[in-house]
C-alpha cells in the first residue's frame, strides 16, 4: 500500500536531518572520480567529425551557439523560469522568494510579488515555475518551493492589472509533503505534452528515500493540474513516475514527446536520463553507466567537475543542459534511436564565459533563454549578474 504522503493534501513532515558527507557533492560539489576524456570546451565533438546530419530529420553532429543579446541583468539568485503567452518571462528568486516578469523584448522588470510560506535555506527556497496550459483562461502560475516543514507545489492566480508587487493571489497548495533538506530539494516543474504536471525531486541527502516508492523524494512525479495521480501512472494511486534519482534538476521533452531529465551525481558521474514510466534509475545503488540488471543507465554522463547539471531544454533536435560547477552549456544531439543513444558525443559551449548556468528554456525555433547563477552564494558575481541571455543554436 502506498504511503499517505503520496496523496494530495496529506502532510508528510519528512524533513531530512542528514548532513552532507565530505565525500558527497552538494548542488555542485567537487568530483573525486575520473572518467574518459571530455569533449573540447570549444564545442568539438570528440567522436564524430561529421558536420552534416546523416538524415535531414536529424541534427548535425556538431552544433553552434551564438549569444544574440543579454535580455536583462541584476537578478538575485534566479532559479525557475517560465514563458508567458506572448513571449514575456517569469523568473523566480530562490532566496528572495519573489516572482518577476521580464519583458521579452526590452528586458524591463515588473515585480509580481512574494510567495508566502517560502523558507529559503541551503539549496531550498523558491525554485521551479510553470505556467498553466490553460493560462489564457485561468491565469494560473505554479511554483515549487521549500517551507519550514517540506517542499510543496502551489498555484497562484496572476492579475497583471493590480499594482506591481501585489499581482499574485494567495497560494493554493496542490501537493505538500515532499521531503526537504539542506541539500537535494529538486525543484524543477513543467507541464508535459500531455498537459500533466511533472516535478523532479531530490532525496534530501537521505539516500534510501530514492529507492522507497512510498516516499516522494528522489523521484519524478506526474500529476494532474490539481495535484492528483494521473491515470496511466505506473501505480494507479501514486504520483511516482520514475524513481532511484539523486537530485533531478532538469525536465524536457523532445519532438517525439520523450521525457529527458538531468541529474546530479555524487562523486563521479552526472547524468542525462531518458525517462520511462516505472523505471528505476539506480541511486544510490549505482551512479553513472553500470549495466546492472534492474536499473536504467544514463544516456550520457559527465564528471561532476564538467557539469553539475541544472535546467534542460529541447531545441533543433538536441537536448541542451546548463551546468553549474561546469560553467558551460552542453549540447546532446539526439539520434532518435529507441534506446536514446546520442547522435554524437556531447559538445560544450560558453565554457566559463558567464559563470554558473542555472536554467535553459526553449524560446521557439532555434532560440533558447539561458539564466546564469552567480549570486546564489556559490558563484563569483561579476557586474551585471545575474542575467538572462538569448541564444541562437543549431
CSV table of N, CA, C and O in Angstrom, one decimal, residues 115-226:
chain,number,residue,atom,x,y,z
A,115,UNK,N,6.1,35.0,-2.7
A,115,UNK,CA,5.3,33.8,-2.4
A,115,UNK,C,5.3,33.6,-0.9
A,115,UNK,O,6.4,33.3,-0.4
A,116,UNK,N,4.2,33.6,-0.2
A,116,UNK,CA,4.2,33.4,1.3
A,116,UNK,C,4.6,32.0,1.6
A,116,UNK,O,4.2,31.1,0.9
A,117,UNK,N,5.2,31.8,2.7
A,117,UNK,CA,5.5,30.5,3.3
A,117,UNK,C,6.8,29.9,2.8
A,117,UNK,O,7.2,28.8,3.3
A,118,UNK,N,7.5,30.6,1.9
A,118,UNK,CA,8.8,30.1,1.5
A,118,UNK,C,9.9,30.3,2.6
A,118,UNK,O,9.9,31.4,3.2
A,119,UNK,N,10.7,29.3,2.8
A,119,UNK,CA,11.7,29.3,3.9
A,119,UNK,C,13.1,29.0,3.2
A,119,UNK,O,13.5,27.9,3.2
A,120,UNK,N,13.7,30.0,2.6
A,120,UNK,CA,15.0,29.8,1.9
A,120,UNK,C,16.1,29.3,2.9
A,120,UNK,O,16.3,29.9,4.0
A,121,UNK,N,16.8,28.3,2.5
A,121,UNK,CA,17.9,27.8,3.3
A,121,UNK,C,18.7,26.7,2.5
A,121,UNK,O,18.0,25.9,1.9
A,122,UNK,N,20.0,26.8,2.5
A,122,UNK,CA,20.8,25.9,1.7
A,122,UNK,C,20.4,25.9,0.3
A,122,UNK,O,20.3,27.0,-0.3
A,123,UNK,N,20.0,24.7,-0.3
A,123,UNK,CA,19.5,24.6,-1.7
A,123,UNK,C,18.0,24.8,-1.8
A,123,UNK,O,17.5,24.6,-2.9
A,124,UNK,N,17.4,25.1,-0.7
A,124,UNK,CA,15.9,25.3,-0.8
A,124,UNK,C,15.5,26.7,-0.9
A,124,UNK,O,16.3,27.7,-0.7
A,125,UNK,N,14.3,26.9,-1.2
A,125,UNK,CA,13.7,28.3,-1.4
A,125,UNK,C,12.6,28.2,-2.5
A,125,UNK,O,12.0,27.2,-2.7
A,126,UNK,N,12.5,29.3,-3.2
A,126,UNK,CA,11.5,29.4,-4.3
A,126,UNK,C,12.3,28.8,-5.5
A,126,UNK,O,13.2,29.5,-6.0
A,127,UNK,N,11.8,27.7,-6.0
A,127,UNK,CA,12.6,27.0,-7.1
A,127,UNK,C,11.8,27.1,-8.4
A,127,UNK,O,11.8,28.1,-9.0
A,128,UNK,N,11.3,26.0,-8.9
A,128,UNK,CA,10.7,25.9,-10.2
A,128,UNK,C,9.4,26.7,-10.4
A,128,UNK,O,8.6,26.8,-9.5
A,129,UNK,N,9.2,27.1,-11.6
A,129,UNK,CA,8.0,27.8,-12.0
A,129,UNK,C,7.4,27.1,-13.3
A,129,UNK,O,8.2,26.6,-14.1
A,130,UNK,N,6.1,27.1,-13.4
A,130,UNK,CA,5.4,26.6,-14.6
A,130,UNK,C,4.2,27.5,-14.8
A,130,UNK,O,3.5,27.9,-13.9
A,131,UNK,N,3.9,27.7,-16.1
A,131,UNK,CA,2.6,28.4,-16.5
A,131,UNK,C,1.6,27.4,-16.9
A,131,UNK,O,1.9,26.5,-17.7
A,132,UNK,N,0.4,27.5,-16.4
A,132,UNK,CA,-0.6,26.5,-16.8
A,132,UNK,C,-0.9,26.5,-18.3
A,132,UNK,O,-0.9,27.6,-18.9
A,133,UNK,N,-1.1,25.3,-18.8
A,133,UNK,CA,-1.5,25.3,-20.3
A,133,UNK,C,-2.8,26.1,-20.5
A,133,UNK,O,-3.1,26.5,-21.7
A,134,UNK,N,-3.6,26.3,-19.5
A,134,UNK,CA,-4.9,27.0,-19.6
A,134,UNK,C,-4.7,28.4,-19.1
A,134,UNK,O,-5.7,29.1,-18.7
A,135,UNK,N,-3.5,29.0,-19.2
A,135,UNK,CA,-3.3,30.3,-18.6
A,135,UNK,C,-4.2,31.4,-19.2
A,135,UNK,O,-4.6,32.3,-18.5
A,136,UNK,N,-4.5,31.3,-20.5
A,136,UNK,CA,-5.3,32.3,-21.1
A,136,UNK,C,-6.7,32.4,-20.5
A,136,UNK,O,-7.3,33.4,-20.5
A,137,UNK,N,-7.2,31.3,-19.9
A,137,UNK,CA,-8.5,31.3,-19.3
A,137,UNK,C,-8.4,31.5,-17.7
A,137,UNK,O,-9.3,32.2,-17.2
A,138,UNK,N,-7.3,31.0,-17.1
A,138,UNK,CA,-7.3,31.0,-15.6
A,138,UNK,C,-6.2,31.8,-15.0
A,138,UNK,O,-6.2,32.0,-13.8
A,139,UNK,N,-5.2,32.2,-15.8
A,139,UNK,CA,-4.1,33.0,-15.3
A,139,UNK,C,-3.4,32.4,-14.1
A,139,UNK,O,-2.9,33.1,-13.2
A,140,UNK,N,-3.2,31.1,-14.2
A,140,UNK,CA,-2.5,30.4,-13.1
A,140,UNK,C,-1.0,30.1,-13.3
A,140,UNK,O,-0.6,29.7,-14.4
A,141,UNK,N,-0.3,30.4,-12.3
A,141,UNK,CA,1.2,30.1,-12.2
A,141,UNK,C,1.4,29.1,-11.1
A,141,UNK,O,0.9,29.2,-10.0
A,142,UNK,N,2.3,28.1,-11.4
A,142,UNK,CA,2.6,27.1,-10.5
A,142,UNK,C,4.0,27.3,-10.0
A,142,UNK,O,4.9,27.7,-10.8
A,143,UNK,N,4.3,27.0,-8.7
A,143,UNK,CA,5.6,27.2,-8.1
A,143,UNK,C,5.9,26.0,-7.2
A,143,UNK,O,5.0,25.5,-6.5
A,144,UNK,N,7.2,25.6,-7.2
A,144,UNK,CA,7.7,24.5,-6.3
A,144,UNK,C,8.6,25.3,-5.3
A,144,UNK,O,9.5,26.0,-5.7
A,145,UNK,N,8.4,25.1,-4.0
A,145,UNK,CA,9.1,25.8,-3.0
A,145,UNK,C,9.3,25.1,-1.7
A,145,UNK,O,8.5,24.1,-1.4
A,146,UNK,N,10.3,25.5,-1.0
A,146,UNK,CA,10.6,24.9,0.3
A,146,UNK,C,10.0,25.7,1.4
A,146,UNK,O,10.1,27.0,1.4
A,147,UNK,N,9.3,25.1,2.4
A,147,UNK,CA,8.8,25.7,3.6
A,147,UNK,C,9.6,25.3,4.8
A,147,UNK,O,10.6,24.6,4.7
A,148,UNK,N,9.2,25.6,6.0
A,148,UNK,CA,9.8,25.2,7.2
A,148,UNK,C,9.7,23.7,7.4
A,148,UNK,O,10.5,23.1,8.1
A,149,UNK,N,8.7,23.0,6.8
A,149,UNK,CA,8.5,21.6,7.1
A,149,UNK,C,8.6,20.7,5.9
A,149,UNK,O,8.8,19.5,6.1
A,150,UNK,N,8.6,21.2,4.6
A,150,UNK,CA,8.6,20.3,3.5
A,150,UNK,C,8.8,21.1,2.2
A,150,UNK,O,9.1,22.3,2.3
A,151,UNK,N,8.9,20.4,1.1
A,151,UNK,CA,8.8,21.1,-0.2
A,151,UNK,C,7.3,20.8,-0.7
A,151,UNK,O,6.7,19.8,-0.4
A,152,UNK,N,6.8,21.8,-1.4
A,152,UNK,CA,5.4,21.7,-1.9
A,152,UNK,C,5.3,22.4,-3.2
A,152,UNK,O,6.1,23.2,-3.7
A,153,UNK,N,4.1,22.1,-3.9
A,153,UNK,CA,3.8,22.8,-5.1
A,153,UNK,C,2.4,23.5,-4.9
A,153,UNK,O,1.5,22.9,-4.4
A,154,UNK,N,2.4,24.8,-5.3
A,154,UNK,CA,1.2,25.6,-5.2
A,154,UNK,C,1.0,26.3,-6.5
A,154,UNK,O,1.9,26.5,-7.3
A,155,UNK,N,-0.3,26.8,-6.6
A,155,UNK,CA,-0.6,27.6,-7.8
A,155,UNK,C,-1.2,28.9,-7.3
A,155,UNK,O,-1.9,29.0,-6.3
A,156,UNK,N,-1.0,29.9,-8.1
A,156,UNK,CA,-1.4,31.3,-7.7
A,156,UNK,C,-2.0,31.9,-9.0
A,156,UNK,O,-1.5,31.8,-10.1
A,157,UNK,N,-3.0,32.7,-8.8
A,157,UNK,CA,-3.6,33.5,-9.9
A,157,UNK,C,-2.8,34.8,-10.1
A,157,UNK,O,-2.5,35.5,-9.1
A,158,UNK,N,-2.5,35.1,-11.3
A,158,UNK,CA,-1.7,36.3,-11.6
A,158,UNK,C,-2.6,37.3,-12.2
A,158,UNK,O,-3.2,37.1,-13.3
A,159,UNK,N,-2.7,38.5,-11.6
A,159,UNK,CA,-3.5,39.6,-12.1
A,159,UNK,C,-2.6,40.8,-12.4
A,159,UNK,O,-2.3,41.5,-11.5
A,160,UNK,N,-2.3,40.9,-13.7
A,160,UNK,CA,-1.4,42.0,-14.0
A,160,UNK,C,-2.0,43.4,-14.0
A,160,UNK,O,-1.3,44.4,-14.1
A,161,UNK,N,-3.3,43.5,-13.7
A,161,UNK,CA,-4.0,44.8,-13.6
A,161,UNK,C,-3.8,45.4,-12.2
A,161,UNK,O,-4.0,46.6,-12.1
A,162,UNK,N,-3.3,44.6,-11.3
A,162,UNK,CA,-3.1,45.1,-9.9
A,162,UNK,C,-1.7,45.8,-9.9
A,162,UNK,O,-0.9,45.6,-10.8
A,163,UNK,N,-1.5,46.6,-8.8
A,163,UNK,CA,-0.2,47.3,-8.7
A,163,UNK,C,1.0,46.3,-8.7
A,163,UNK,O,0.8,45.2,-8.1
A,164,UNK,N,2.1,46.7,-9.2
A,164,UNK,CA,3.3,45.9,-9.1
A,164,UNK,C,3.6,45.5,-7.6
A,164,UNK,O,3.4,46.3,-6.7
A,165,UNK,N,4.0,44.3,-7.4
A,165,UNK,CA,4.2,43.7,-6.1
A,165,UNK,C,3.0,43.1,-5.4
A,165,UNK,O,3.2,42.5,-4.4
A,166,UNK,N,1.9,43.3,-6.0
A,166,UNK,CA,0.6,42.8,-5.4
A,166,UNK,C,-0.2,42.0,-6.5
A,166,UNK,O,-1.4,42.0,-6.4
A,167,UNK,N,0.5,41.4,-7.4
A,167,UNK,CA,-0.2,40.8,-8.5
A,167,UNK,C,-0.4,39.3,-8.4
A,167,UNK,O,-1.1,38.7,-9.2
A,168,UNK,N,0.1,38.7,-7.3
A,168,UNK,CA,-0.1,37.3,-7.0
A,168,UNK,C,-1.2,37.0,-6.0
A,168,UNK,O,-1.3,37.6,-5.0
A,169,UNK,N,-2.1,36.1,-6.4
A,169,UNK,CA,-3.1,35.7,-5.5
A,169,UNK,C,-2.6,34.8,-4.4
A,169,UNK,O,-1.4,34.3,-4.5
A,170,UNK,N,-3.4,34.4,-3.4
A,170,UNK,CA,-3.0,33.5,-2.4
A,170,UNK,C,-2.6,32.1,-2.9
A,170,UNK,O,-3.3,31.6,-3.8
A,171,UNK,N,-1.6,31.5,-2.4
A,171,UNK,CA,-1.2,30.2,-2.9
A,171,UNK,C,-2.3,29.1,-2.6
A,171,UNK,O,-2.8,29.1,-1.5
A,172,UNK,N,-2.6,28.3,-3.6
A,172,UNK,CA,-3.4,27.1,-3.4
A,172,UNK,C,-2.5,25.9,-3.5
A,172,UNK,O,-2.1,25.6,-4.6
A,173,UNK,N,-2.2,25.3,-2.4
A,173,UNK,CA,-1.3,24.2,-2.4
A,173,UNK,C,-2.0,22.9,-3.0
A,173,UNK,O,-3.0,22.5,-2.6
A,174,UNK,N,-1.3,22.4,-4.1
A,174,UNK,CA,-1.9,21.2,-4.7
A,174,UNK,C,-1.1,19.9,-4.3
A,174,UNK,O,-1.6,18.8,-4.4
A,175,UNK,N,0.1,20.1,-3.7
A,175,UNK,CA,0.9,18.9,-3.2
A,175,UNK,C,1.8,19.4,-2.1
A,175,UNK,O,2.6,20.3,-2.3
A,176,UNK,N,1.7,18.7,-1.0
A,176,UNK,CA,2.6,19.0,0.1
A,176,UNK,C,3.3,17.7,0.6
A,176,UNK,O,2.9,16.6,0.1
A,177,UNK,N,4.2,17.8,1.4
A,177,UNK,CA,4.8,16.6,2.0
A,177,UNK,C,6.0,16.0,1.2
A,177,UNK,O,6.4,14.9,1.5
A,178,UNK,N,6.5,16.8,0.2
A,178,UNK,CA,7.8,16.3,-0.4
A,178,UNK,C,8.9,16.6,0.6
A,178,UNK,O,9.1,17.7,1.0
A,179,UNK,N,9.7,15.6,0.9
A,179,UNK,CA,10.7,15.8,1.9
A,179,UNK,C,11.7,16.9,1.5
A,179,UNK,O,12.0,17.1,0.3
A,180,UNK,N,12.1,17.6,2.5
A,180,UNK,CA,13.1,18.7,2.3
A,180,UNK,C,14.4,18.4,3.0
A,180,UNK,O,14.5,17.6,3.9
A,181,UNK,N,15.4,19.1,2.6
A,181,UNK,CA,16.7,19.0,3.3
A,181,UNK,C,17.5,20.3,3.0
A,181,UNK,O,17.1,21.2,2.3
A,182,UNK,N,18.7,20.4,3.6
A,182,UNK,CA,19.6,21.5,3.3
A,182,UNK,C,20.2,21.3,1.9
A,182,UNK,O,20.6,22.3,1.3
A,183,UNK,N,20.1,20.1,1.4
A,183,UNK,CA,20.6,19.8,0.0
A,183,UNK,C,19.6,19.0,-0.7
A,183,UNK,O,18.6,18.4,-0.1
A,184,UNK,N,19.7,18.9,-2.0
A,184,UNK,CA,18.9,18.0,-2.9
A,184,UNK,C,17.4,18.1,-2.7
A,184,UNK,O,16.7,17.1,-2.3
A,185,UNK,N,16.9,19.3,-2.9
A,185,UNK,CA,15.5,19.5,-2.9
A,185,UNK,C,14.8,19.4,-4.3
A,185,UNK,O,13.6,19.6,-4.4
A,186,UNK,N,15.6,19.0,-5.3
A,186,UNK,CA,15.0,19.0,-6.6
A,186,UNK,C,14.4,20.4,-7.0
A,186,UNK,O,15.0,21.4,-6.7
A,187,UNK,N,13.2,20.4,-7.5
A,187,UNK,CA,12.5,21.7,-7.7
A,187,UNK,C,12.0,22.0,-9.0
A,187,UNK,O,11.3,23.0,-9.2
A,188,UNK,N,12.5,21.3,-10.1
A,188,UNK,CA,12.0,21.7,-11.4
A,188,UNK,C,10.6,21.1,-11.7
A,188,UNK,O,10.3,20.0,-11.4
A,189,UNK,N,9.7,22.0,-12.2
A,189,UNK,CA,8.4,21.6,-12.6
A,189,UNK,C,8.1,22.0,-14.0
A,189,UNK,O,8.7,23.0,-14.5
A,190,UNK,N,7.3,21.2,-14.7
A,190,UNK,CA,7.0,21.6,-16.1
A,190,UNK,C,5.7,20.8,-16.5
A,190,UNK,O,5.5,19.7,-16.1
A,191,UNK,N,4.9,21.4,-17.3
A,191,UNK,CA,3.8,20.8,-17.9
A,191,UNK,C,4.2,20.0,-19.2
A,191,UNK,O,4.9,20.6,-20.0
A,192,UNK,N,3.9,18.8,-19.3
A,192,UNK,CA,4.3,17.9,-20.4
A,192,UNK,C,3.4,18.1,-21.6
A,192,UNK,O,2.3,18.8,-21.5
A,193,UNK,N,3.7,17.4,-22.7
A,193,UNK,CA,2.8,17.4,-23.9
A,193,UNK,C,1.4,16.9,-23.6
A,193,UNK,O,0.5,17.2,-24.3
A,194,UNK,N,1.3,16.1,-22.5
A,194,UNK,CA,0.0,15.5,-22.1
A,194,UNK,C,-0.8,16.5,-21.2
A,194,UNK,O,-1.8,16.1,-20.7
A,195,UNK,N,-0.2,17.7,-21.0
A,195,UNK,CA,-0.8,18.7,-20.2
A,195,UNK,C,-0.9,18.3,-18.7
A,195,UNK,O,-1.6,19.0,-17.9
A,196,UNK,N,-0.1,17.3,-18.3
A,196,UNK,CA,0.0,17.0,-16.9
A,196,UNK,C,1.2,17.7,-16.3
A,196,UNK,O,2.2,18.0,-17.1
A,197,UNK,N,1.3,17.8,-15.0
A,197,UNK,CA,2.4,18.5,-14.4
A,197,UNK,C,3.4,17.5,-13.9
A,197,UNK,O,3.0,16.5,-13.2
A,198,UNK,N,4.7,17.7,-14.2
A,198,UNK,CA,5.8,16.8,-13.8
A,198,UNK,C,6.6,17.6,-12.8
A,198,UNK,O,6.8,18.8,-13.0
A,199,UNK,N,7.2,16.9,-11.8
A,199,UNK,CA,8.1,17.5,-10.9
A,199,UNK,C,9.3,16.6,-10.6
A,199,UNK,O,9.1,15.4,-10.4
A,200,UNK,N,10.5,17.2,-10.6
A,200,UNK,CA,11.7,16.5,-10.2
A,200,UNK,C,12.0,16.8,-8.8
A,200,UNK,O,12.1,17.9,-8.3
A,201,UNK,N,12.2,15.7,-8.0
A,201,UNK,CA,12.5,15.9,-6.5
A,201,UNK,C,13.9,15.3,-6.2
A,201,UNK,O,14.5,14.5,-7.0
A,202,UNK,N,14.5,15.7,-5.1
A,202,UNK,CA,15.7,15.2,-4.6
A,202,UNK,C,15.5,14.3,-3.4
A,202,UNK,O,14.5,14.3,-2.8
A,203,UNK,N,16.6,13.6,-3.0
A,203,UNK,CA,16.5,12.7,-1.9
A,203,UNK,C,17.0,13.3,-0.6
A,203,UNK,O,17.1,12.6,0.4
A,204,UNK,N,17.2,14.6,-0.6
A,204,UNK,CA,17.5,15.4,0.6
A,204,UNK,C,18.8,15.0,1.3
A,204,UNK,O,19.0,15.4,2.4
A,205,UNK,N,19.6,14.2,0.7
A,205,UNK,CA,20.8,13.7,1.3
A,205,UNK,C,20.5,12.4,2.1
A,205,UNK,O,21.5,11.7,2.5
A,206,UNK,N,19.3,12.0,2.2
A,206,UNK,CA,18.9,10.7,2.8
A,206,UNK,C,18.8,9.7,1.6
A,206,UNK,O,17.7,9.5,1.0
A,207,UNK,N,19.8,9.0,1.3
A,207,UNK,CA,19.9,8.3,0.0
A,207,UNK,C,18.8,7.2,-0.1
A,207,UNK,O,18.4,6.9,-1.2
A,208,UNK,N,18.4,6.6,1.0
A,208,UNK,CA,17.5,5.5,0.9
A,208,UNK,C,16.1,5.9,0.4
A,208,UNK,O,15.4,5.0,-0.1
A,209,UNK,N,15.8,7.2,0.5
A,209,UNK,CA,14.5,7.6,0.1
A,209,UNK,C,14.3,7.5,-1.5
A,209,UNK,O,13.2,7.3,-1.9
A,210,UNK,N,15.4,7.5,-2.2
A,210,UNK,CA,15.3,7.4,-3.7
A,210,UNK,C,14.7,6.0,-4.1
A,210,UNK,O,14.0,6.0,-5.1
A,211,UNK,N,15.0,5.0,-3.3
A,211,UNK,CA,14.5,3.6,-3.7
A,211,UNK,C,13.2,3.3,-3.0
A,211,UNK,O,12.6,2.3,-3.3
A,212,UNK,N,12.7,4.2,-2.1
A,212,UNK,CA,11.5,4.0,-1.4
A,212,UNK,C,10.3,4.6,-2.2
A,212,UNK,O,10.1,5.8,-2.2
A,213,UNK,N,9.5,3.7,-2.8
A,213,UNK,CA,8.5,4.2,-3.7
A,213,UNK,C,7.3,4.7,-2.9
A,213,UNK,O,6.4,5.3,-3.4
A,214,UNK,N,7.3,4.6,-1.6
A,214,UNK,CA,6.3,5.2,-0.7
A,214,UNK,C,6.7,6.7,-0.3
A,214,UNK,O,5.9,7.3,0.4
A,215,UNK,N,7.9,7.1,-0.7
A,215,UNK,CA,8.3,8.5,-0.5
A,215,UNK,C,8.3,9.3,-1.8
A,215,UNK,O,8.5,8.8,-2.9
A,216,UNK,N,8.1,10.6,-1.6
A,216,UNK,CA,8.1,11.5,-2.8
A,216,UNK,C,9.5,12.0,-3.1
A,216,UNK,O,9.6,12.7,-4.1
A,217,UNK,N,10.5,11.6,-2.3
A,217,UNK,CA,11.8,12.1,-2.5
A,217,UNK,C,12.6,11.2,-3.5
A,217,UNK,O,12.4,10.0,-3.6
A,218,UNK,N,13.5,11.9,-4.3
A,218,UNK,CA,14.3,11.1,-5.2
A,218,UNK,C,13.5,10.6,-6.4
A,218,UNK,O,13.8,9.5,-6.8
A,219,UNK,N,12.5,11.3,-6.9
A,219,UNK,CA,11.6,10.8,-7.9
A,219,UNK,C,11.3,11.8,-9.0
A,219,UNK,O,11.7,13.0,-8.8
A,220,UNK,N,10.7,11.4,-10.1
A,220,UNK,CA,10.0,12.3,-11.0
A,220,UNK,C,8.5,11.9,-10.7
A,220,UNK,O,8.1,10.8,-10.8
A,221,UNK,N,7.7,13.0,-10.4
A,221,UNK,CA,6.3,12.9,-10.1
A,221,UNK,C,5.5,13.3,-11.3
A,221,UNK,O,5.9,14.2,-12.1
A,222,UNK,N,4.4,12.7,-11.5
A,222,UNK,CA,3.4,13.1,-12.6
A,222,UNK,C,2.0,13.2,-12.0
A,222,UNK,O,1.6,12.3,-11.3
A,223,UNK,N,1.4,14.4,-12.2
A,223,UNK,CA,0.1,14.6,-11.6
A,223,UNK,C,-0.8,15.5,-12.4
A,223,UNK,O,-0.3,16.1,-13.4
A,224,UNK,N,-2.0,15.5,-12.1
A,224,UNK,CA,-3.0,16.4,-12.8
A,224,UNK,C,-2.7,17.8,-12.3
A,224,UNK,O,-2.0,18.1,-11.4
A,225,UNK,N,-3.2,18.8,-13.0
A,225,UNK,CA,-3.0,20.2,-12.6
A,225,UNK,C,-3.6,20.5,-11.1
A,225,UNK,O,-3.2,21.5,-10.5
A,226,UNK,N,-4.4,19.6,-10.6
A,226,UNK,CA,-4.9,19.7,-9.3
A,226,UNK,C,-4.1,18.9,-8.3
A,226,UNK,O,-4.4,18.8,-7.1
